[in-house]
Amino acid sequence: MNKKGCFITFEGADGCGKTTQSELVQKYLEEFGRKTLWTREPGGAALGKELRKILLHYDGYVAPECEAFLFLADRAQHVETVIKPAVNNGIIVLCDRYTDSTAAYQGYGKGIDLTRINYLNDLATGKFYPDLTLVFDVDSEVAQKRVGAEKDRLESEGMEFHKKVRYGYLELAQIYPYRIKVINANNPIEKVFEDTKKVIDEFLNH
Ligand code: TMP
């Protein structure tokens, strides 16, 4: 494995298992002596922790554009104060959700025009995009069962919404095939991790 810092994101619908996989990847890379930083959105920076509470638990109506701007505000702070400095210090940053979540949820899911989402993501990140993105794809029914009965604000959106999010991710993978790799997350955790490792190894060794 070479020793440069890089930026890898983990994406997928709620209940896809990406958080578990990203934590397994962190352990795996650290066993090879690689320096990693695990972080997430929303809430990866101190200020974003407050935004996360609002975004996931505010119990009134939230307009889609308001929701998008809050995620983007969180991202702008996160990328500038956490992600970029770490990558520039030679660290492999593993981030649970990033720009593709806004495209999938607020774009495909809530109907905000994708051109606008792309523009806003460019603005929030200064065009700092991941080197590699793993999308964990799982049947929406299976994913919803995994989420369980205690749902946060976005998890509580109906099945139609979650299906749009899922297909949004699959379409994004077709638009950006050089960056986004899809992993079948219907499989058991061990098999999903085998597939995940293959993609990570190929990327870090190329
Ligand atoms: P998490 O539990 O995976 O961190 O979930 C955060 C929730 O926020 C999840 O339902 C997806 C949603 N989300 C968006 O809708 N847009 C975004 O840009 C991000 C980062 C997350």
XYZ file of N, CA, C and O and ligand atoms in Angstrom:
845
model
N 0.839 -1.202 0.000
C 0.000 0.000 0.000
C 0.876 1.255 0.000
O 1.834 1.339 0.748
N 0.532 2.233 -0.824
C 1.321 3.460 -0.797
C 0.883 4.334 0.383
O -0.087 4.049 1.051
N 1.610 5.398 0.642
C 1.446 6.090 1.934
C 0.796 7.470 1.852
O 0.875 8.252 2.775
N 0.183 7.799 0.726
C -0.421 9.134 0.593
C -1.743 9.218 1.347
O -2.446 8.236 1.509
N -2.112 10.413 1.790
C -3.439 10.601 2.363
C -4.487 10.519 1.267
O -4.176 10.760 0.095
N -5.673 10.135 1.613
C -6.753 10.136 0.635
C -8.101 10.179 1.340
O -8.175 10.101 2.570
N -9.133 10.276 0.540
C -10.464 10.535 1.070
C -11.443 9.494 0.505
O -11.666 9.436 -0.702
N -11.985 8.666 1.411
C -12.900 7.591 0.993
C -14.243 7.790 1.695
O -14.283 7.987 2.917
N -15.333 7.738 0.934
C -16.656 7.910 1.563
C -17.476 6.631 1.468
O -17.297 5.818 0.552
N -18.367 6.490 2.456
C -19.236 5.316 2.584
C -20.672 5.798 2.497
O -21.087 6.662 3.293
N -21.406 5.260 1.540
C -22.740 5.785 1.265
C -23.772 4.672 1.133
O -23.422 3.506 0.923
N -25.016 5.061 1.208
C -26.113 4.110 1.003
C -27.328 4.532 1.805
O -27.242 5.421 2.658
N -28.433 3.875 1.531
C -29.681 4.203 2.224
C -29.576 3.801 3.700
O -28.725 2.987 4.068
N -30.465 4.347 4.520
C -30.488 3.975 5.941
C -30.639 2.468 6.066
O -31.456 1.863 5.381
N -29.855 1.846 6.956
C -29.962 0.396 7.169
C -29.110 -0.422 6.207
O -29.200 -1.650 6.202
N -28.232 0.245 5.428
C -27.442 -0.507 4.432
C -26.201 -1.165 5.058
O -25.569 -2.008 4.428
N -25.825 -0.748 6.264
C -24.659 -1.359 6.929
C -23.351 -0.630 6.670
O -22.281 -1.128 7.026
N -23.387 0.571 6.097
C -22.143 1.274 5.759
C -21.298 1.649 6.974
O -20.080 1.667 6.904
N -21.971 1.954 8.109
C -21.205 2.371 9.284
C -20.357 1.202 9.796
O -19.150 1.352 10.055
N -20.987 0.023 9.904
C -20.253 -1.179 10.327
C -19.073 -1.409 9.388
O -17.946 -1.670 9.830
N -19.308 -1.340 8.084
C -18.242 -1.609 7.111
C -17.127 -0.576 7.215
O -15.946 -0.927 7.139
N -17.491 0.696 7.422
C -16.441 1.722 7.495
C -15.574 1.498 8.736
O -14.364 1.727 8.706
N -16.195 1.031 9.822
C -15.414 0.759 11.039
C -14.502 -0.455 10.833
O -13.352 -0.480 11.296
N -14.991 -1.458 10.120
C -14.153 -2.630 9.818
C -12.972 -2.236 8.927
O -11.836 -2.712 9.118
N -13.231 -1.354 7.986
C -12.159 -0.899 7.087
C -11.102 -0.153 7.894
O -9.898 -0.330 7.683
N -11.550 0.654 8.845
C -10.580 1.402 9.658
C -9.653 0.427 10.394
O -8.431 0.580 10.364
N -10.247 -0.598 11.019
C -9.429 -1.583 11.745
C -8.438 -2.253 10.807
O -7.270 -2.440 11.124
N -8.967 -2.662 9.636
C -8.169 -3.360 8.634
C -6.961 -2.513 8.204
O -5.824 -2.990 8.182
N -7.190 -1.242 7.927
C -6.094 -0.382 7.464
C -5.084 -0.121 8.582
O -3.878 -0.062 8.341
N -5.594 0.015 9.802
C -4.678 0.270 10.920
C -3.781 -0.939 11.190
O -2.639 -0.784 11.601
N -4.303 -2.141 10.903
C -3.462 -3.337 11.042
C -2.251 -3.289 10.105
O -1.226 -3.888 10.374
N -2.422 -2.560 8.986
C -1.309 -2.396 8.039
C -0.451 -1.189 8.392
O 0.372 -0.746 7.595
N -0.751 -0.576 9.551
C 0.038 0.572 9.978
C -0.355 1.865 9.283
O 0.397 2.847 9.341
N -1.509 1.887 8.638
C -1.932 3.134 7.977
C -2.612 4.044 8.978
O -3.376 3.576 9.828
N -2.363 5.343 8.841
C -3.039 6.307 9.721
C -4.392 6.623 9.119
O -4.480 6.999 7.938
N -5.437 6.466 9.931
C -6.781 6.742 9.403
C -7.521 7.695 10.334
O -7.195 7.818 11.510
N -8.546 8.314 9.765
C -9.480 9.102 10.572
C -10.881 8.706 10.142
O -11.203 8.783 8.950
N -11.676 8.246 11.108
C -13.071 7.921 10.812
C -13.913 9.126 11.207
O -13.789 9.639 12.318
N -14.753 9.576 10.286
C -15.613 10.708 10.601
C -16.953 10.523 9.894
O -17.137 9.533 9.179
N -17.886 11.432 10.145
C -19.196 11.220 9.538
C -19.934 12.533 9.306
O -19.577 13.578 9.868
N -20.974 12.445 8.486
C -21.871 13.588 8.288
C -23.304 13.107 8.471
O -23.629 11.994 8.054
N -24.169 13.948 9.030
C -23.806 15.207 9.639
C -23.161 14.975 10.996
O -23.343 13.918 11.586
N -22.376 15.987 11.457
C -21.879 15.947 12.825
C -20.415 15.607 12.977
O -19.979 15.302 14.089
N -19.606 15.695 11.921
C -18.192 15.330 12.023
C -17.340 16.414 12.668
O -16.270 16.142 13.181
N -17.829 17.669 12.648
C -17.101 18.766 13.300
C -17.922 19.212 14.506
O -19.120 18.938 14.574
N -17.268 19.932 15.453
C -17.967 20.294 16.697
C -19.285 21.025 16.414
O -20.343 20.656 16.935
N -19.224 22.031 15.534
C -20.443 22.794 15.236
C -21.523 21.898 14.609
O -22.719 22.031 14.874
N -21.060 20.942 13.804
C -21.990 20.046 13.107
C -22.755 19.120 14.051
O -23.823 18.614 13.701
N -22.210 18.899 15.240
C -22.926 18.029 16.198
C -24.262 18.661 16.566
O -25.262 17.975 16.762
N -24.267 20.000 16.649
C -25.518 20.714 16.939
C -26.466 20.599 15.747
O -27.655 20.379 15.899
N -25.912 20.756 14.540
C -26.748 20.645 13.337
C -27.332 19.242 13.222
O -28.463 19.059 12.805
N -26.549 18.222 13.599
C -27.030 16.836 13.517
C -28.297 16.654 14.374
O -29.244 16.012 13.957
N -28.284 17.247 15.568
C -29.460 17.109 16.437
C -30.690 17.666 15.738
O -31.754 17.054 15.749
N -30.546 18.846 15.134
C -31.694 19.461 14.456
C -32.107 18.599 13.269
O -33.277 18.262 13.093
N -31.123 18.219 12.466
C -31.434 17.498 11.225
C -32.112 16.156 11.482
O -33.001 15.750 10.741
N -31.696 15.460 12.525
C -32.258 14.123 12.749
C -33.437 14.121 13.713
O -34.266 13.206 13.663
N -33.534 15.164 14.566
C -34.558 15.053 15.611
C -35.556 16.202 15.697
O -36.488 16.129 16.495
N -35.398 17.263 14.916
C -36.394 18.345 14.941
C -37.737 17.749 14.537
O -37.830 17.027 13.542
N -38.786 18.039 15.328
C -40.025 17.301 15.033
C -41.092 18.107 14.291
O -42.238 17.662 14.183
N -40.735 19.289 13.766
C -41.696 20.034 12.934
C -41.370 19.848 11.462
O -40.457 19.092 11.113
N -42.107 20.550 10.619
C -41.850 20.477 9.168
C -40.513 21.144 8.833
O -40.206 22.219 9.342
N -39.742 20.517 7.973
C -38.492 21.115 7.485
C -38.566 21.152 5.955
O -38.678 20.097 5.317
N -38.516 22.335 5.377
C -38.588 22.461 3.911
C -37.353 21.784 3.307
O -36.258 21.876 3.878
N -37.510 21.090 2.158
C -36.356 20.403 1.552
C -35.134 21.296 1.357
O -34.005 20.883 1.621
N -35.373 22.574 0.956
C -34.227 23.460 0.722
C -33.530 23.797 2.043
O -32.310 23.892 2.110
N -34.328 23.961 3.089
C -33.756 24.252 4.418
C -32.896 23.065 4.846
O -31.751 23.230 5.297
N -33.447 21.871 4.667
C -32.736 20.639 5.019
C -31.404 20.562 4.258
O -30.345 20.298 4.832
N -31.473 20.840 2.947
C -30.259 20.766 2.121
C -29.216 21.756 2.636
O -28.042 21.409 2.814
N -29.652 22.991 2.917
C -28.687 24.010 3.370
C -28.058 23.630 4.705
O -26.884 23.907 4.934
N -28.826 23.004 5.584
C -28.255 22.599 6.877
C -27.196 21.506 6.691
O -26.128 21.546 7.300
N -27.496 20.524 5.817
C -26.483 19.491 5.539
C -25.237 20.128 4.903
O -24.098 19.744 5.203
N -25.476 21.092 4.022
C -24.348 21.727 3.334
C -23.524 22.596 4.284
O -22.297 22.656 4.174
N -24.207 23.237 5.241
C -23.486 24.052 6.240
C -22.588 23.137 7.071
O -21.412 23.435 7.311
N -23.152 22.013 7.475
C -22.378 21.019 8.231
C -21.153 20.591 7.429
O -20.029 20.516 7.934
N -21.373 20.338 6.124
C -20.292 19.853 5.254
C -19.198 20.899 5.085
O -18.003 20.573 5.093
N -19.601 22.159 4.896
C -18.609 23.221 4.659
C -17.641 23.305 5.844
O -16.422 23.420 5.666
N -18.199 23.225 7.049
C -17.372 23.304 8.254
C -16.499 22.044 8.397
O -15.322 22.107 8.732
N -17.098 20.900 8.122
C -16.434 19.604 8.274
C -15.239 19.471 7.327
O -14.140 19.079 7.728
N -15.460 19.813 6.053
C -14.394 19.625 5.062
C -13.224 20.556 5.358
O -12.053 20.167 5.253
N -13.552 21.793 5.766
C -12.512 22.795 5.984
C -11.718 22.525 7.264
O -10.508 22.696 7.297
N -12.408 22.088 8.323
C -11.720 21.991 9.615
C -11.258 20.571 9.964
O -10.432 20.389 10.828
N -11.830 19.559 9.307
C -11.482 18.176 9.683
C -10.899 17.397 8.494
O -9.780 16.868 8.568
N -11.662 17.317 7.393
C -11.285 16.401 6.307
C -10.012 16.847 5.575
O -9.040 16.087 5.493
N -10.023 18.085 5.062
C -8.866 18.549 4.278
C -7.570 18.524 5.084
O -6.553 18.009 4.602
N -7.575 19.078 6.316
C -6.311 19.042 7.076
C -5.791 17.619 7.261
O -4.575 17.376 7.168
N -6.685 16.661 7.496
C -6.226 15.275 7.713
C -5.642 14.698 6.422
O -4.551 14.105 6.437
N -6.339 14.855 5.313
C -5.835 14.314 4.036
C -4.469 14.946 3.724
O -3.532 14.250 3.314
N -4.356 16.254 3.961
C -3.083 16.936 3.679
C -1.957 16.480 4.602
O -0.794 16.713 4.328
N -2.320 15.827 5.707
C -1.306 15.290 6.626
C -1.018 13.822 6.375
O -0.484 13.129 7.243
N -1.446 13.309 5.243
C -1.113 11.927 4.883
C -2.048 10.883 5.484
O -1.748 9.692 5.487
N -3.198 11.333 6.005
C -4.121 10.407 6.667
C -5.187 9.915 5.669
O -5.595 10.658 4.770
N -5.603 8.660 5.839
C -6.717 8.149 5.030
C -7.999 8.500 5.777
O -8.253 7.980 6.869
N -8.777 9.383 5.201
C -10.024 9.803 5.851
C -11.160 8.916 5.361
O -11.401 8.786 4.151
N -11.847 8.284 6.331
C -12.986 7.425 6.028
C -14.219 8.163 6.510
O -14.385 8.385 7.716
N -15.060 8.573 5.592
C -16.189 9.418 5.981
C -17.526 8.736 5.685
O -17.800 8.346 4.557
N -18.324 8.601 6.741
C -19.642 7.985 6.671
C -20.619 9.063 6.192
O -21.008 9.923 6.978
N -20.922 9.061 4.907
C -21.775 10.022 4.188
C -21.039 11.316 3.836
O -20.246 11.821 4.616
N -21.377 11.841 2.652
C -20.798 13.117 2.187
C -21.698 13.647 1.068
O -22.923 13.481 1.149
N -21.113 14.201 0.039
C -21.886 14.888 -1.011
C -22.955 14.014 -1.675
O -24.029 14.507 -2.043
N -22.676 12.726 -1.864
C -23.644 11.859 -2.551
C -24.919 11.669 -1.721
O -25.982 11.393 -2.285
N -24.804 11.817 -0.389
C -26.011 11.710 0.440
C -26.969 12.851 0.101
O -28.187 12.649 0.053
N -26.425 14.044 -0.101
C -27.303 15.181 -0.435
C -27.939 14.967 -1.809
O -29.126 15.259 -2.015
N -27.159 14.443 -2.748
C -27.724 14.162 -4.080
C -28.817 13.094 -3.961
O -29.916 13.235 -4.519
N -28.548 12.017 -3.211
C -29.517 10.916 -3.131
C -30.761 11.306 -2.326
O -31.885 11.039 -2.757
N -30.570 11.934 -1.166
C -31.708 12.220 -0.269
C -32.459 13.498 -0.661
O -33.675 13.481 -0.806
N -31.706 14.625 -0.785
C -32.415 15.870 -1.076
C -32.685 16.025 -2.578
O -33.641 16.675 -2.966
N -31.835 15.397 -3.400
C -32.048 15.426 -4.851
C -33.073 14.380 -5.270
O -34.250 14.679 -5.450
N -32.647 13.132 -5.388
C -33.555 12.060 -5.835
C -34.734 11.881 -4.868
O -35.863 11.683 -5.294
N -34.463 11.944 -3.556
C -35.517 11.667 -2.578
C -36.533 12.791 -2.465
O -37.730 12.562 -2.506
N -36.037 14.029 -2.327
C -36.953 15.148 -2.054
C -37.204 16.020 -3.269
O -37.933 17.014 -3.189
N -36.571 15.683 -4.381
C -36.913 16.353 -5.641
C -36.223 17.665 -5.922
O -36.621 18.393 -6.833
N -35.171 18.025 -5.182
C -34.427 19.241 -5.548
C -33.589 18.925 -6.787
O -32.957 17.860 -6.867
N -33.618 19.858 -7.731
C -32.912 19.662 -8.995
C -31.419 19.330 -8.759
O -30.732 20.014 -7.998
N -30.960 18.275 -9.446
C -29.585 17.794 -9.221
C -28.506 18.804 -9.625
O -27.444 18.850 -9.011
N -28.809 19.589 -10.657
C -27.818 20.591 -11.078
C -27.579 21.566 -9.928
O -26.450 21.997 -9.673
N -28.684 21.903 -9.237
C -28.542 22.816 -8.095
C -27.774 22.156 -6.952
O -26.932 22.780 -6.317
N -28.094 20.881 -6.708
C -27.376 20.161 -5.629
C -25.880 20.131 -5.950
O -25.040 20.367 -5.077
N -25.559 19.841 -7.209
C -24.141 19.772 -7.588
C -23.443 21.109 -7.361
O -22.323 21.173 -6.843
N -24.151 22.176 -7.754
C -23.595 23.518 -7.588
C -23.350 23.802 -6.101
O -22.296 24.298 -5.697
N -24.348 23.446 -5.275
C -24.242 23.714 -3.831
C -23.158 22.852 -3.189
O -22.423 23.321 -2.302
N -23.042 21.597 -3.644
C -21.961 20.740 -3.133
C -20.593 21.312 -3.513
O -19.665 21.307 -2.700
N -20.477 21.824 -4.738
C -19.220 22.460 -5.172
C -18.876 23.612 -4.239
O -17.732 23.783 -3.807
N -19.906 24.413 -3.954
C -19.721 25.609 -3.128
C -19.315 25.222 -1.698
O -18.381 25.786 -1.130
N -20.019 24.260 -1.123
C -19.764 23.870 0.274
C -18.388 23.232 0.444
O -17.764 23.364 1.499
N -17.921 22.525 -0.574
C -16.684 21.750 -0.420
C -15.477 22.395 -1.111
O -14.374 21.853 -1.025
N -15.704 23.500 -1.831
C -14.616 24.042 -2.654
C -14.162 22.990 -3.657
O -12.997 22.905 -4.001
N -15.110 22.160 -4.105
C -14.866 21.074 -5.074
C -13.907 20.011 -4.536
O -13.156 19.398 -5.296
N -13.903 19.812 -3.239
C -13.079 18.754 -2.649
C -13.938 17.486 -2.572
O -14.790 17.340 -1.692
N -13.725 16.584 -3.539
C -14.556 15.381 -3.650
C -13.752 14.136 -3.256
O -12.522 14.156 -3.278
N -14.460 13.055 -2.911
C -13.740 11.835 -2.503
C -12.915 11.242 -3.644
O -13.254 11.403 -4.821
N -11.844 10.524 -3.267
C -11.064 9.776 -4.259
C -11.796 8.483 -4.584
O -11.656 7.936 -5.679
N -12.529 7.966 -3.607
C -13.260 6.711 -3.789
C -14.536 6.758 -2.940
O -14.508 7.234 -1.800
N -15.627 6.251 -3.514
C -16.891 6.172 -2.766
C -17.447 4.763 -2.892
O -17.532 4.214 -3.996
N -17.815 4.185 -1.738
C -18.448 2.867 -1.755
C -19.922 3.059 -1.471
O -20.287 3.669 -0.452
N -20.754 2.565 -2.360
C -22.206 2.617 -2.125
C -22.664 1.215 -1.745
O -22.471 0.257 -2.509
N -23.246 1.094 -0.559
C -23.743 -0.197 -0.085
C -25.208 -0.301 -0.477
O -26.053 0.435 0.041
N -25.455 -1.181 -1.431
C -26.803 -1.271 -2.002
C -27.573 -2.437 -1.398
O -27.087 -3.572 -1.387
N -28.766 -2.133 -0.891
C -29.575 -3.168 -0.254
C -31.045 -2.933 -0.609
O -31.459 -1.787 -0.807
N -31.830 -4.015 -0.700
C -33.269 -3.888 -0.952
C -33.880 -2.972 0.097
O -33.579 -3.120 1.296
N -34.771 -2.080 -0.333
C -35.337 -1.102 0.603
C -36.104 -1.769 1.740
O -36.058 -1.309 2.880
N -36.789 -2.877 1.445
C -37.563 -3.561 2.504
C -36.613 -4.117 3.573
O -36.858 -3.979 4.763
N -35.527 -4.753 3.109
C -34.534 -5.316 4.040
C -33.927 -4.186 4.882
O -33.789 -4.295 6.113
N -33.586 -3.076 4.214
C -32.952 -1.951 4.905
C -33.875 -1.414 5.992
O -33.439 -1.159 7.112
N -35.145 -1.262 5.664
C -36.085 -0.716 6.641
C -36.229 -1.633 7.851
O -36.365 -1.163 8.973
N -36.189 -2.943 7.620
C -36.258 -3.884 8.744
C -35.041 -3.725 9.639
O -35.137 -3.753 10.858
N -33.868 -3.542 8.993
C -32.638 -3.393 9.775
C -32.687 -2.131 10.645
O -32.129 -2.101 11.738
N -33.314 -1.077 10.131
C -33.379 0.178 10.889
C -34.183 -0.034 12.171
O -33.865 0.530 13.220
N -35.203 -0.869 12.109
C -35.990 -1.182 13.311
C -37.096 -0.174 13.573
O -37.389 0.680 12.734
N -37.661 -0.240 14.771
C -38.853 0.561 15.058
C -38.511 1.991 15.478
O -39.257 2.925 15.226
N -37.333 2.174 16.100
C -36.981 3.531 16.547
C -36.296 4.291 15.432
O -35.103 4.107 15.178
N -37.080 5.165 14.773
C -36.542 5.836 13.587
C -36.333 7.324 13.855
O -37.135 7.938 14.567
N -35.254 7.906 13.255
C -35.104 9.360 13.366
C -35.933 10.026 12.268
O -36.680 9.362 11.540
N -35.793 11.354 12.136
C -36.676 12.112 11.229
C -36.607 11.607 9.777
O -37.634 11.379 9.139
N -35.393 11.379 9.270
C -35.290 10.957 7.868
C -35.613 9.477 7.685
O -36.187 9.078 6.671
N -35.228 8.680 8.688
C -35.563 7.251 8.605
C -37.079 7.049 8.588
O -37.581 6.036 8.104
N -37.821 8.024 9.137
C -39.279 7.891 9.209
C -39.990 8.234 7.900
O -41.204 8.091 7.802
N -39.269 8.735 6.910
C -39.885 8.970 5.593
C -40.375 7.619 5.072
O -39.811 6.587 5.407
N -41.398 7.634 4.223
C -42.001 6.363 3.785
C -41.129 5.524 2.849
O -40.037 5.945 2.432
N -41.629 4.343 2.523
C -40.908 3.395 1.660
C -40.617 4.000 0.277
O -39.539 3.782 -0.283
N -41.577 4.764 -0.275
C -41.370 5.364 -1.602
C -40.125 6.247 -1.600
O -39.314 6.211 -2.531
N -39.970 7.026 -0.528
C -38.810 7.907 -0.386
C -37.519 7.076 -0.374
O -36.570 7.368 -1.104
N -37.517 6.008 0.425
C -36.296 5.204 0.548
C -35.948 4.500 -0.764
O -34.778 4.305 -1.084
N -36.981 4.156 -1.520
C -36.708 3.547 -2.835
C -36.087 4.564 -3.784
O -35.157 4.258 -4.534
N -36.587 5.790 -3.734
C -36.015 6.838 -4.602
C -34.549 7.075 -4.228
O -33.702 7.281 -5.084
N -34.266 7.048 -2.922
C -32.878 7.255 -2.461
C -31.992 6.130 -2.998
O -30.917 6.365 -3.553
N -32.497 4.898 -2.875
C -31.712 3.751 -3.340
C -31.414 3.874 -4.840
O -30.258 3.728 -5.256
N -32.430 4.159 -5.627
C -32.202 4.245 -7.062
C -31.365 5.467 -7.419
O -30.614 5.456 -8.404
N -31.471 6.496 -6.586
C -30.615 7.671 -6.773
C -29.149 7.274 -6.680
O -28.337 7.617 -7.551
N -28.810 6.513 -5.657
C -27.414 6.078 -5.494
C -26.953 5.250 -6.693
O -25.826 5.387 -7.165
N -27.849 4.358 -7.170
C -27.440 3.499 -8.297
C -27.214 4.345 -9.549
O -26.292 4.086 -10.330
N -28.030 5.386 -9.705
C -27.837 6.253 -10.861
C -26.544 7.065 -10.712
O -25.800 7.232 -11.684
N -26.275 7.532 -9.505
C -25.023 8.281 -9.282
C -23.813 7.411 -9.630
O -22.827 7.880 -10.198
N -23.911 6.112 -9.304
C -22.800 5.193 -9.607
C -22.594 5.074 -11.114
O -21.467 4.846 -11.581
N -23.678 5.232 -11.860
C -23.522 5.173 -13.327
C -22.942 6.473 -13.878
O -22.217 6.481 -14.850
N -23.293 7.573 -13.203
C -22.790 8.877 -13.667
C -21.293 9.026 -13.355
O -20.552 9.615 -14.126
N -20.862 8.498 -12.193
C -19.459 8.643 -11.771
C -18.806 7.271 -11.565
O -18.358 6.941 -10.448
N -18.715 6.448 -12.620
C -18.227 5.073 -12.433
C -16.769 5.001 -11.989
O -16.362 4.029 -11.346
N -15.969 6.006 -12.306
C -14.547 5.992 -11.936
C -14.386 6.216 -10.426
O -13.391 5.840 -9.832
N -15.360 6.863 -9.798
C -15.240 7.154 -8.357
C -16.124 6.257 -7.488
O -15.726 5.859 -6.392
N -17.330 5.932 -7.974
C -18.291 5.220 -7.122
C -18.336 3.727 -7.455
O -18.549 3.340 -8.600
N -18.135 2.887 -6.432
C -18.226 1.430 -6.598
C -19.399 0.928 -5.756
O -19.527 1.301 -4.595
N -20.231 0.087 -6.380
C -21.415 -0.425 -5.678
C -21.110 -1.800 -5.097
O -20.556 -2.671 -5.774
N -21.473 -1.979 -3.828
C -21.279 -3.264 -3.141
C -22.651 -3.827 -2.796
O -23.515 -3.086 -2.288
N -22.835 -5.118 -3.061
C -24.116 -5.757 -2.729
C -24.181 -5.984 -1.213
O -23.522 -6.871 -0.680
N -25.006 -5.174 -0.561
C -25.070 -5.242 0.910
C -26.255 -6.078 1.394
O -26.592 -6.047 2.569
N -26.861 -6.846 0.482
C -27.885 -7.812 0.906
C -27.219 -9.032 1.537
O -27.845 -9.790 2.260
N -25.920 -9.221 1.215
C -25.168 -10.387 1.710
C -24.869 -10.265 3.206
O -24.964 -9.182 3.778
N -24.447 -11.378 3.851
C -24.034 -11.301 5.252
C -22.821 -10.380 5.416
O -22.027 -10.219 4.476
N -22.692 -9.832 6.630
C -21.633 -8.844 6.924
C -20.253 -9.300 6.445
O -19.504 -8.523 5.847
N -19.913 -10.596 6.672
C -18.555 -11.082 6.336
C -18.305 -11.005 4.839
O -17.230 -10.617 4.392
N -19.329 -11.376 4.065
C -19.186 -11.356 2.604
C -19.118 -9.895 2.109
O -18.322 -9.568 1.218
N -19.926 -9.044 2.718
C -19.892 -7.624 2.329
C -18.490 -7.073 2.607
O -17.921 -6.345 1.784
N -17.905 -7.481 3.738
C -16.571 -6.975 4.074
C -15.505 -7.507 3.116
O -14.588 -6.782 2.729
N -15.642 -8.775 2.691
C -14.707 -9.324 1.687
C -14.746 -8.456 0.429
O -13.706 -8.086 -0.123
N -15.953 -8.150 -0.026
C -16.117 -7.341 -1.245
C -15.576 -5.924 -1.040
O -14.960 -5.342 -1.936
N -15.823 -5.409 0.160
C -15.352 -4.052 0.472
C -13.821 -4.009 0.450
O -13.212 -3.111 -0.150
N -13.190 -5.015 1.084
C -11.724 -5.063 1.133
C -11.117 -5.101 -0.267
O -10.124 -4.452 -0.535
N -11.772 -5.890 -1.147
C -11.252 -5.992 -2.521
C -11.179 -4.611 -3.170
O -10.182 -4.251 -3.799
N -12.258 -3.847 -3.014
C -12.307 -2.527 -3.643
C -11.253 -1.603 -3.007
O -10.524 -0.885 -3.714
N -11.148 -1.659 -1.684
C -10.182 -0.794 -0.981
C -8.749 -1.161 -1.388
O -7.935 -0.287 -1.707
N -8.445 -2.469 -1.410
C -7.085 -2.910 -1.773
C -6.733 -2.467 -3.183
O -5.643 -1.948 -3.431
N -7.664 -2.692 -4.085
C -7.414 -2.326 -5.491
C -7.138 -0.833 -5.595
O -6.212 -0.405 -6.293
N -7.933 -0.064 -4.878
C -7.776 1.395 -4.944
C -6.425 1.835 -4.345
O -5.700 2.614 -4.934
N -6.083 1.299 -3.156
C -4.864 1.766 -2.477
C -3.587 1.226 -3.126
O -2.522 1.801 -2.963
N -3.708 0.133 -3.855
C -2.508 -0.458 -4.468
C -2.278 -0.041 -5.908
O -1.262 -0.367 -6.470
N -3.232 0.657 -6.482
C -3.079 0.900 -7.935
C -2.056 1.989 -8.243
O -1.732 2.780 -7.383
P -26.619 8.417 9.570
O -27.299 7.826 10.721
O -26.290 7.481 8.490
O -25.492 9.301 9.959
O -27.758 9.304 8.953
C -27.904 10.611 8.780
C -29.223 10.835 8.059
O -29.130 12.052 7.336
C -29.596 9.764 7.047
O -30.992 9.522 7.092
C -29.255 10.396 5.719
C -29.432 11.864 5.972
N -28.618 12.751 5.152
C -29.241 13.502 4.165
O -30.448 13.402 3.974
N -28.467 14.345 3.408
C -27.124 14.509 3.621
O -26.467 15.293 2.919
C -26.506 13.709 4.664
C -25.036 13.861 4.929
C -27.277 12.843 5.395
